[in-house]
Coordinates of C-alpha atoms and ligand atoms in Angstrom, one line a residue:
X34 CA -22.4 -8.2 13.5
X35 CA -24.4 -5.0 13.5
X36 CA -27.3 -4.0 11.7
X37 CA -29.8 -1.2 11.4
X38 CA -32.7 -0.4 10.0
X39 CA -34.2 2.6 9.0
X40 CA -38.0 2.4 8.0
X41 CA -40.4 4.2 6.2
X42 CA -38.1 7.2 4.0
X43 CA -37.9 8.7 1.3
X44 CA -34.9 7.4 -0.3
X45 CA -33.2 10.6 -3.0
X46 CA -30.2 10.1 -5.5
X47 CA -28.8 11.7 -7.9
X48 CA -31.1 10.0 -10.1
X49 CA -34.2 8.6 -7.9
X50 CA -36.5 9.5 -5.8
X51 CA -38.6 6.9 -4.0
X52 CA -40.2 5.1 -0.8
X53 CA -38.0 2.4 0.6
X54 CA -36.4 0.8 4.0
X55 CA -32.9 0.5 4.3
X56 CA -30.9 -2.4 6.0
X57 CA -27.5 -2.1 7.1
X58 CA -25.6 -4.6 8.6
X59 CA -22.3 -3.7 9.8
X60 CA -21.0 -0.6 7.9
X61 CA -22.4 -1.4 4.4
X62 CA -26.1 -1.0 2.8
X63 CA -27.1 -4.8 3.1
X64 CA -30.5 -4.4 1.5
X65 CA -33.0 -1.9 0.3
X66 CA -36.4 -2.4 -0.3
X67 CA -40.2 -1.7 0.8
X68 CA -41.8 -3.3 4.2
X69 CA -38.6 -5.0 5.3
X70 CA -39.0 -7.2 8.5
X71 CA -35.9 -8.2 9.8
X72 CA -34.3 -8.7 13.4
X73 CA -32.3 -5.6 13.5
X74 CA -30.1 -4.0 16.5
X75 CA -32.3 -0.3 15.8
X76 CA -34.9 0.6 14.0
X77 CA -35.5 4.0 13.3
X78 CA -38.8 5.5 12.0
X79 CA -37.4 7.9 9.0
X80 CA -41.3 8.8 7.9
X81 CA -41.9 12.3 6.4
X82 CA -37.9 12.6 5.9
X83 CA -35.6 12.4 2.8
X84 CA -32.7 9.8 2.7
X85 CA -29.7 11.2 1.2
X86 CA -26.1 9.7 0.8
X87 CA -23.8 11.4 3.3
X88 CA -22.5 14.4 2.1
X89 CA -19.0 14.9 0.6
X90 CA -17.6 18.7 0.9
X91 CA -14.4 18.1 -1.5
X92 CA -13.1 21.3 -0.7
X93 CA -11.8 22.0 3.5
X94 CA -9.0 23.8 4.7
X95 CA -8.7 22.3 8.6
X96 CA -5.7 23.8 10.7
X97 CA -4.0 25.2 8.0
X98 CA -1.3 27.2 8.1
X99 CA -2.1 30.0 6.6
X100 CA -1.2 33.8 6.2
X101 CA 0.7 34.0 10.0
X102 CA -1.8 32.0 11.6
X103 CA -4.3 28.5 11.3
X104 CA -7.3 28.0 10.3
X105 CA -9.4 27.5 13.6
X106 CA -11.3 24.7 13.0
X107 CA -9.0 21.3 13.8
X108 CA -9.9 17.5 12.2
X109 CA -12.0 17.0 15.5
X110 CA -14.0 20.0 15.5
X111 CA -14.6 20.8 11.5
X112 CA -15.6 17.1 10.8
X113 CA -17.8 17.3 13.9
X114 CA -19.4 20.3 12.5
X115 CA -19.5 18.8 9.1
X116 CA -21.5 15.9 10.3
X117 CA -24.0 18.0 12.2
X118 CA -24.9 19.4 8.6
X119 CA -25.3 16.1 6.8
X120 CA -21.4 16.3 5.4
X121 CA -19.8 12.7 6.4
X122 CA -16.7 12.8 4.0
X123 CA -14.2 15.8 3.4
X124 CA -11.7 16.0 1.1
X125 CA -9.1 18.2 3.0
X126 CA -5.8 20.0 1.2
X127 CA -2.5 18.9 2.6
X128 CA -0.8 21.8 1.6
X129 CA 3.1 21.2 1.0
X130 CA 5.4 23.8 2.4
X131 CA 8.3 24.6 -0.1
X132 CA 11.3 22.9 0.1
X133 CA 9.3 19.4 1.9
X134 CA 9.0 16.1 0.0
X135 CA 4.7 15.2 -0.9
X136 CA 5.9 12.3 1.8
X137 CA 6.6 15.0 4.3
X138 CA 3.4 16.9 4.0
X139 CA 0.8 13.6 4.0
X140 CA 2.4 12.5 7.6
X141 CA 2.2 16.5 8.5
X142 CA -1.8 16.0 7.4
X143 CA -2.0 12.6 8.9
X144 CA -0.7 14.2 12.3
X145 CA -3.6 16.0 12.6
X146 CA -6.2 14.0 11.5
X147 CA -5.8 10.4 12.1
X148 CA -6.9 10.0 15.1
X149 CA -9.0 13.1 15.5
X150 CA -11.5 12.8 12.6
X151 CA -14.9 12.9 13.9
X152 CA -16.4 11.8 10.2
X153 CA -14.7 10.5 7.5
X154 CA -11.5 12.4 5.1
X155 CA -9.2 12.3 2.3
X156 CA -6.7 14.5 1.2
X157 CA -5.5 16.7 -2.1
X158 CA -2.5 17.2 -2.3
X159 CA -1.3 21.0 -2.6
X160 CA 1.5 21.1 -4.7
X161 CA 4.0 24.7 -4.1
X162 CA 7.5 22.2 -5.0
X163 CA 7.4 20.3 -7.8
X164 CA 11.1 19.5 -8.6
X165 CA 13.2 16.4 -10.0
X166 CA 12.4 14.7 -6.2
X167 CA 9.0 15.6 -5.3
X168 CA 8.0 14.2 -8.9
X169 CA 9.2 11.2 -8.7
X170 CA 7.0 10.5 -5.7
X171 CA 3.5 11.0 -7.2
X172 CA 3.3 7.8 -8.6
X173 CA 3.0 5.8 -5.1
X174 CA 1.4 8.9 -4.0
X175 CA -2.0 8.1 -6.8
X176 CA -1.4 4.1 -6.7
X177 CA -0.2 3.2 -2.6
X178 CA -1.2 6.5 -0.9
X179 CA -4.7 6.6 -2.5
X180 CA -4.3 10.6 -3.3
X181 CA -5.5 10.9 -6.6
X182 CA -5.7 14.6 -7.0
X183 CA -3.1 17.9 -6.5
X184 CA -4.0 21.4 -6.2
X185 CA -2.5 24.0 -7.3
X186 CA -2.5 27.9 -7.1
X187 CA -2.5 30.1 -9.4
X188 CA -2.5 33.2 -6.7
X189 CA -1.0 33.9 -3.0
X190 CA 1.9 34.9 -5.0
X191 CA 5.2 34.5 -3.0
X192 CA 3.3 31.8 -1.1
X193 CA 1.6 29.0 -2.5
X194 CA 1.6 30.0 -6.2
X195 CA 3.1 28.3 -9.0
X196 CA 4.2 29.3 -12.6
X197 CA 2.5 27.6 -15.4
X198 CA 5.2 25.5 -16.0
X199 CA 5.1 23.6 -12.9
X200 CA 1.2 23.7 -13.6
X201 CA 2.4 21.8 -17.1
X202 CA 5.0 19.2 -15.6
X203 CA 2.4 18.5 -12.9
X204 CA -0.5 17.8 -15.1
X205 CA 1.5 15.5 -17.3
X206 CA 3.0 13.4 -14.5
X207 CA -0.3 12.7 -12.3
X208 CA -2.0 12.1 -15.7
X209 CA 0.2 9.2 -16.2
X210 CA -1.2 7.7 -13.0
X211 CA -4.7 8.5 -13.3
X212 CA -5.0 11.6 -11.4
X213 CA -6.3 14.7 -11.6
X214 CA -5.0 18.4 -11.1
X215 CA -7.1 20.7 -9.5
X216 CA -6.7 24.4 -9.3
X217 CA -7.6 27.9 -7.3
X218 CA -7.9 30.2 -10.4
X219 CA -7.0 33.8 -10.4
X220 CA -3.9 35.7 -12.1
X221 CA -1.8 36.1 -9.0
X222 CA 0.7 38.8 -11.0
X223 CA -2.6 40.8 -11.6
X224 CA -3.6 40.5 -8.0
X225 CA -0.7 41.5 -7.0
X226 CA -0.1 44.6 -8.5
X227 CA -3.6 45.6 -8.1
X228 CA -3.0 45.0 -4.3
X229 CA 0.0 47.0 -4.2
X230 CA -1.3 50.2 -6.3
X231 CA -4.3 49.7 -3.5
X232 CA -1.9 50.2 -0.4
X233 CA 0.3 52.8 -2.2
X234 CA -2.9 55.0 -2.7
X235 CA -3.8 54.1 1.2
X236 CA -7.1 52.5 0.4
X237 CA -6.9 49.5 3.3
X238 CA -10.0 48.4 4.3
X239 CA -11.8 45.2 3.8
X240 CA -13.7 46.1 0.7
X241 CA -10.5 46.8 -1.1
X242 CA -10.4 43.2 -1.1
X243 CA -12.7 42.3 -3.7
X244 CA -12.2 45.5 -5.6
X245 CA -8.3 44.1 -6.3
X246 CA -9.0 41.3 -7.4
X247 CA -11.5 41.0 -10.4
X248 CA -13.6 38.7 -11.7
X249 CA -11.5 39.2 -15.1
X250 CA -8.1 37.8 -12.9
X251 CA -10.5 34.7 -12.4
X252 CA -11.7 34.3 -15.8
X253 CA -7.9 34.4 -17.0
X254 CA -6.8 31.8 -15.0
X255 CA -9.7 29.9 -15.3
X256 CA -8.7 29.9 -19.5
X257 CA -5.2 29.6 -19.3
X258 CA -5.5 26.3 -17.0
X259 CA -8.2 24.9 -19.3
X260 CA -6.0 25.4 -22.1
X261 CA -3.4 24.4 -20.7
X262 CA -5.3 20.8 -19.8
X263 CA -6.8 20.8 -23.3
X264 CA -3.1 21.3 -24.9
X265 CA -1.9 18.1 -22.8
X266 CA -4.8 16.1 -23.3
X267 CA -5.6 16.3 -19.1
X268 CA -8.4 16.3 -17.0
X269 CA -8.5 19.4 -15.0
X270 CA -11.3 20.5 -12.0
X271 CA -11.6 24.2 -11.1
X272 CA -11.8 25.1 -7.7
X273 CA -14.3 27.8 -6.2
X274 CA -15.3 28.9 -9.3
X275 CA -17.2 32.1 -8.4
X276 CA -18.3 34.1 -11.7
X277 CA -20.1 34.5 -15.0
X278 CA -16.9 35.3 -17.3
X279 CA -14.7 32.4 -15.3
X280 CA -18.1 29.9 -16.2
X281 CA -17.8 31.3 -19.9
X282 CA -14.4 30.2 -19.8
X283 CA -15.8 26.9 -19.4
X284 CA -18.6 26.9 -21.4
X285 CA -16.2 27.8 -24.4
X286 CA -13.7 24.9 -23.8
X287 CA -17.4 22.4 -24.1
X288 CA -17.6 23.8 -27.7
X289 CA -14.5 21.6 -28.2
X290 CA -16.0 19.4 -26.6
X291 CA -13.0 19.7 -23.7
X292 CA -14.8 18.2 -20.1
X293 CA -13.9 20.3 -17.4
X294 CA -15.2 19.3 -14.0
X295 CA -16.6 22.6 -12.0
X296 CA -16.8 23.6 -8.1
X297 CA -18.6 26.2 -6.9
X298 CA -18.8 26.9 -3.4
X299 CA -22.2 27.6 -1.3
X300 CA -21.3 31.5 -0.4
X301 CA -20.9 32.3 -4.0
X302 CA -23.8 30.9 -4.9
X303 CA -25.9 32.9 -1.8
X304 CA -24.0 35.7 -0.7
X305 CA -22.7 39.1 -3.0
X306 CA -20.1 41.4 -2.4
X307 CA -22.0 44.2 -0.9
X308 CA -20.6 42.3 2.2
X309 CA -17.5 43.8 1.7
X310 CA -18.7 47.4 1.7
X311 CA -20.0 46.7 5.4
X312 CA -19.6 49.4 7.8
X313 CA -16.4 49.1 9.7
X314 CA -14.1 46.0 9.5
X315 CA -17.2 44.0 9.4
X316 CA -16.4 42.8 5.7
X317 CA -13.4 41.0 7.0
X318 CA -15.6 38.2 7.9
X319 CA -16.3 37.6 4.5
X320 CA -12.5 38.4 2.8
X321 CA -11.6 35.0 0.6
X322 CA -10.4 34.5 -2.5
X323 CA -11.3 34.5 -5.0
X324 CA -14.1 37.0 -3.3
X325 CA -17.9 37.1 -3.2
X326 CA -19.3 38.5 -6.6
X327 CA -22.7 40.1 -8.0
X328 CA -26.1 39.4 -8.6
X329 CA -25.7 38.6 -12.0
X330 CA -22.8 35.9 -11.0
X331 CA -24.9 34.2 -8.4
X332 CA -27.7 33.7 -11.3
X333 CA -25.0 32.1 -13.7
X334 CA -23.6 30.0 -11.0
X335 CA -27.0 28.8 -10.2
X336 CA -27.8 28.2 -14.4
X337 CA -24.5 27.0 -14.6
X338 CA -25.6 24.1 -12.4
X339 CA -28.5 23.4 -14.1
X340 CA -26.4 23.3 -17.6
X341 CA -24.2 20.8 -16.2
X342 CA -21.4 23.3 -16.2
X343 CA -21.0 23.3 -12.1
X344 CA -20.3 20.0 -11.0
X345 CA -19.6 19.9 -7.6
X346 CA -20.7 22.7 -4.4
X347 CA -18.5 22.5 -1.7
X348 CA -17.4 25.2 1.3
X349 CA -14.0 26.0 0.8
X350 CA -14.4 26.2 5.3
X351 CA -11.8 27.9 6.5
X352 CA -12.6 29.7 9.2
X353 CA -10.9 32.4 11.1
X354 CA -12.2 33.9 14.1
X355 CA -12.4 37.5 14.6
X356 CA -9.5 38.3 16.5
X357 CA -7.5 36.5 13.5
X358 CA -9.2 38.4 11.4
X359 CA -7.7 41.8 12.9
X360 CA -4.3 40.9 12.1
X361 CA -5.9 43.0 8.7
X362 CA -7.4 45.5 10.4
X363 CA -5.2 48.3 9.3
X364 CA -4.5 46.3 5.9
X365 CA -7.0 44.6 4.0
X366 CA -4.6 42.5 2.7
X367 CA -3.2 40.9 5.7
X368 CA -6.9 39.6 6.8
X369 CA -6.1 35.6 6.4
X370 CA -8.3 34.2 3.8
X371 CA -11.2 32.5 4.4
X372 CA -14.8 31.7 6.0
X373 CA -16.8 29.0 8.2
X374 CA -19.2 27.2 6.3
X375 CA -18.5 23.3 6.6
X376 CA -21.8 23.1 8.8
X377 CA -24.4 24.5 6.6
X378 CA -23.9 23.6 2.9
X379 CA -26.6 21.2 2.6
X380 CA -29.3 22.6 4.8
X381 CA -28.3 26.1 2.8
X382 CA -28.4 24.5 -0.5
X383 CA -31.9 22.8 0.2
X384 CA -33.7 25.9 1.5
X385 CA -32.3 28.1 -0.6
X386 CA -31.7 25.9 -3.6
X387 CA -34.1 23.3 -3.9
X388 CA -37.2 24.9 -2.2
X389 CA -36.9 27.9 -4.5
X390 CA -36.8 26.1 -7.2
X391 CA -32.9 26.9 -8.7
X392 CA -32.3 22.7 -8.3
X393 CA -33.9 19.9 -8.6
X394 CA -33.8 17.5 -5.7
X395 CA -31.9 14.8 -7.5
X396 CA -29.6 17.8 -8.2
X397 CA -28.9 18.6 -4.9
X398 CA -28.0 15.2 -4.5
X399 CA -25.5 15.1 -7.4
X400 CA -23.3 18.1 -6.5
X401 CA -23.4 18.1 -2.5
X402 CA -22.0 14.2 -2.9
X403 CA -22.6 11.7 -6.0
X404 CA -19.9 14.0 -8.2
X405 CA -17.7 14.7 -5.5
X406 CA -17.4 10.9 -4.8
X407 CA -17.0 10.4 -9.2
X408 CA -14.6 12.9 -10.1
X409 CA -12.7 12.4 -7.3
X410 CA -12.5 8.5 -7.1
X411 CA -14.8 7.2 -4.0
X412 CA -18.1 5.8 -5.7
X413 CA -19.6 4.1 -5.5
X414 CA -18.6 3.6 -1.6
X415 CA -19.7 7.0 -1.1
X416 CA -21.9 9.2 -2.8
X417 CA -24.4 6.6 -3.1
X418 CA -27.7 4.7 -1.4
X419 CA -27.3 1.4 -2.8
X420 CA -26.1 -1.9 -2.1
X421 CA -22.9 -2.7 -1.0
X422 CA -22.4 0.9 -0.6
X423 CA -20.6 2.7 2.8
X424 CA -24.0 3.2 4.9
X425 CA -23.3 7.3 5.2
X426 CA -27.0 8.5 5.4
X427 CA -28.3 12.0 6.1
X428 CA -31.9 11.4 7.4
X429 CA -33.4 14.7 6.4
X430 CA -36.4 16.2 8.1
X431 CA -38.0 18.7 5.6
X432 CA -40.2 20.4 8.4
X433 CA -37.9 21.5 11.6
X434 CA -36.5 25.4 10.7
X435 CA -34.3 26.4 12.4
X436 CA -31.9 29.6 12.5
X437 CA -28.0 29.4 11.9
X438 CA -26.1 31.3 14.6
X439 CA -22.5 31.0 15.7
X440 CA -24.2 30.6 19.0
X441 CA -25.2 27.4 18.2
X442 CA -23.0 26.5 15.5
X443 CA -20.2 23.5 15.8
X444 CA -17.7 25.7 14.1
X445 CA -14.8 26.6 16.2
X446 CA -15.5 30.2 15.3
X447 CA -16.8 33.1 16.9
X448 CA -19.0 34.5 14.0
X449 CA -20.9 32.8 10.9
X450 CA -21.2 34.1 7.3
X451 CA -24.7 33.4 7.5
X452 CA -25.9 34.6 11.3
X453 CA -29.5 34.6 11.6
X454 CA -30.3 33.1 8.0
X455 CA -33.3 30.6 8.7
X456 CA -32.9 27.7 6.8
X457 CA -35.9 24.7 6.6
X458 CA -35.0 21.2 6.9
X459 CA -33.1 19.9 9.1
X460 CA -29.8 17.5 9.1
X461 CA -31.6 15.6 12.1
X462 CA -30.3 12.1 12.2
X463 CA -26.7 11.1 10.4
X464 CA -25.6 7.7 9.7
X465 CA -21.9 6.8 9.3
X466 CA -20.8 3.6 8.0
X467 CA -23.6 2.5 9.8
X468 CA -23.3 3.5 12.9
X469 CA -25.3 6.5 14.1
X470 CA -23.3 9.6 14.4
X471 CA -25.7 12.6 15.3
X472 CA -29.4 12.2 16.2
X473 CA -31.3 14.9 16.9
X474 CA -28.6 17.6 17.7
X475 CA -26.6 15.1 19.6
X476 CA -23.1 13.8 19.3
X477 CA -23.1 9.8 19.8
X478 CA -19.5 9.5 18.3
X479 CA -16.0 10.5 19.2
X480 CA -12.9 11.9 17.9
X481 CA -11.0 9.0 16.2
X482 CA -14.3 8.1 14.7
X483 CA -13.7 9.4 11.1
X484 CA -11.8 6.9 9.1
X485 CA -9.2 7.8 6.0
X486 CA -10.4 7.0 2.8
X487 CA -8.1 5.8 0.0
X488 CA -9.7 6.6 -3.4
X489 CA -8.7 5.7 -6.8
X490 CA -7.9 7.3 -10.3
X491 CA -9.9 9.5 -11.6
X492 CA -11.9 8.2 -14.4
X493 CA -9.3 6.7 -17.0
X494 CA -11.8 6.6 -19.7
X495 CA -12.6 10.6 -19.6
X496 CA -8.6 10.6 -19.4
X497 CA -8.5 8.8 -22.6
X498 CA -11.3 11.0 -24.3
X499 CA -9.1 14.1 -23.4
X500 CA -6.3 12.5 -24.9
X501 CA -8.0 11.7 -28.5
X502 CA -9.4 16.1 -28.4
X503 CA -6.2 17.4 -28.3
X504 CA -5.4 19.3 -31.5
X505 CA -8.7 18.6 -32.9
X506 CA -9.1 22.7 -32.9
Ligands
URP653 O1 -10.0 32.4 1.0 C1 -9.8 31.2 0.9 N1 -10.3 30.6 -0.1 N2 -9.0 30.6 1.8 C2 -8.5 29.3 1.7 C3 -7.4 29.1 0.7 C4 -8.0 28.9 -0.7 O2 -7.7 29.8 -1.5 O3 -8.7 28.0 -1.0
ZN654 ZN1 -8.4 28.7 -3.2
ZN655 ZN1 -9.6 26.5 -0.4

């Protein structure tokens, strides 16, 4: 048996916030509680520092295909960088090429991960197929495979996107097993032809990114799938939203009393498009979709929180490193998709969130890891300091700043979205399932390490409550 304990923190939940020790013996919380004195393998100190549950980023792209190349981060390397900044879960999508079975794409995902993981994972499942076959497989897919969510796009068309009735059958098959259809929201027709008008008129460079694809292409999707959901009585959780009119979306479908679960990511909620009109091809390094938006979005996403609109922030890391990023350089819309940011979401989030005062600290400990474990089936073994609990802990030293470089960074990239942002409070000690992963800056686990993590349903009781709105509009 092996046991730790860490003394003298300060224990934060999405609820509490208090002074406690915390005894683990092998990879579970075995007790919590003040002055323990036990015979313990380790002991370490945790005064002056916050305890928070692991974090859970539900939203990573590692090594995927994508646009003629891979994202450059692998399982090893963006979990690595994950723990590093406090994440110890992801949520990864396995992204089905067309034409292969879900069965196909999970051992694809598996490949690269089992054995690789540094911290913990799960996977989506990205649905581009949905036919007579592939359908028949999501049952054992939610109830043996422990998948309980698919993705869809509603952009990349010619790639990944699907049409609204594959959207439909999708929604009303994974319901039937207690899952839950997520979505990437934009009007990928709109895109498209805006994209294409762009190029025809010559106007290639990066910033032509954002300016073809709208917020309104987001706030169109972001209605149609809600209504869509609301029609069939599903749950329904929006990826990346980024803006005010896609949030208004949402805040509309609460007035019949529809629940939609919300993600926003951590770039949209701190950096704005003026990125994109960067001199040079500088604003590649910041070309995703859907893109960074304004001032005025940044303040609803941040409100939106605070409303209990935005449920969830994750990174949406998928990084690309520069000479990836040139394969656009003489057309914006050949830059692949996608940004580095796995590393710094909760340190980010704290500085910028909780010490000015846009969330509370309980807050912060709701979206970077209680929701994402809810919604998406893995509390309370993660997402959670309690007992019985998986001992994830981030042990969170509020007074070490420190500067985010890709100089120092763990992200197998060459640049950061964020270089020379100072950020205070620091990830400095991570516990997973009980063993301790990172202290101080230093790696004390391997590849191999992360473990896959089956999760169930998504709440069938919200699933029934959908069920009883429809039509009452
Ligand atoms: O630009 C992005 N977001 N790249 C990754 C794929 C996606 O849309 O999530
Ligand atoms: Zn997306
Ligand atoms: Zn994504």
């Amino acid at each position: 048996m092996k046991s730790l304990l860490v003394k003298n923190g300060t224990i934060v939940t999405a609820t509490d916030k208090y002074e406690a020790d915390v005894y683990i013996e092998d990879e579970k919380i075995h007790t919590i509680g003040k002055n323990l004195k036990l015979n313990t393998d380790k002991t370490i100190d945790a005064k002056n520092c916050f305890l928070f549950p692991g974090g859970i980023d539900a939203h990573t792209h590692m090594e995927l295909p994508f646009m003629g190349t891979f994202a450059s981060d692998t399982f090893e390397t963006g979990t690595l960088a994950g723990l590093h900044g406090g994440t110890t879960t992801i949520i990864d999508f396995a992204i089905q090429n067309k034409g292969e079975s879900f069965n196909e794409t999970l051992d694809k995902w598996h490949k690269k991960a089992d054995h690789n993981a540094v911290g913990d994972y799960a996977f989506h499942l990205g649905v581009t197929d949905l036919n007579s076959e592939t359908k028949k497989e999501i049952k054992d897919i939610v109830e043996k495979k422990g998948i309980s969510s698919f993705k869809i796009f509603m952009a990349y068309k010619g790639a990944l996107m699907v049409d609204d009735r594959q959207i439909i059958s999708l929604m009303h098959e994974v319901k039937k097993y207690g899952g839950i259809v997520t979505s990437h929201c934009e009007n990928g027709d709109l895109i498209d032809e805006l994209v294409a008008e762009a190029k025809a008129s010559g106007n290639l460079s990066p910033k032509y990114h954002v300016l073809t694809r709208p917020a309104i292409a987001e706030a169109e999707a972001t209605g149609r799938i809600i209504d869509i959901a609301f029609h069939g009585g599903h749950p329904v959780y929006i990826v990346h939203l980024t803006c005010e009119e896609a949030l208004n979306r949402v805040r509309e479908a609460t007035k019949r009393n529809q629940v939609v679960n919300v993600e926003t990511c951590v770039q949209y909620l701190l950096l704005d498009e003026s990125l994109y009109f960067s001199v040079g091809f500088e604003g590649s390094k910041w070309v995703m979709s859907p893109p960074l938006r304004k001032e005025k979005d940044r303040e609803a996403l941040w409100r939106g929180i605070n409303q209990g609109l935005v449920h969830t922030v994750a990174t949406d890391h998928c990084p690309f490193c520069m000479d990836q990023k040139k394969m656009g350089e003489n057309d914006f819309s050949k830059i692949p998709n996608g940004a580095p940011g796995i590393e710094h979401r909760m340190e980010l989030l704290y500085t910028y969130g909780v010490l000015e005062n846009k969330i509370s600290l309980n807050k912060f400990v709701e979206v970077t890891s209680t929701n994402p474990a809810k919604i998406f089936g893995m509390f309370p073994k993660k997402g959670a300091i309690s007992i019985g609990s998986d001992a994830d802990i981030v042990i969170f030293d509020p007074s070490i700043s420190h500067i985010i470089s890709a100089k120092t960074h763990h992200h197998k990239c060459d640049y950061s979205a964020y270089e020379g942002w100072k950020v205070k409070g620091k990830c400095k000690t991570i516990v997973l399932r009980g063993t301790i992963a990172i202290d101080n800056g230093k790696n004390l686990i391997n590849k191999g390490f992360g473990r896959y993590i089956k999760r169930s349903p998504y709440n069938k009781e919200l699933i029934e409550t959908e069920k009883t709105l429809v039509g009452t509009t």
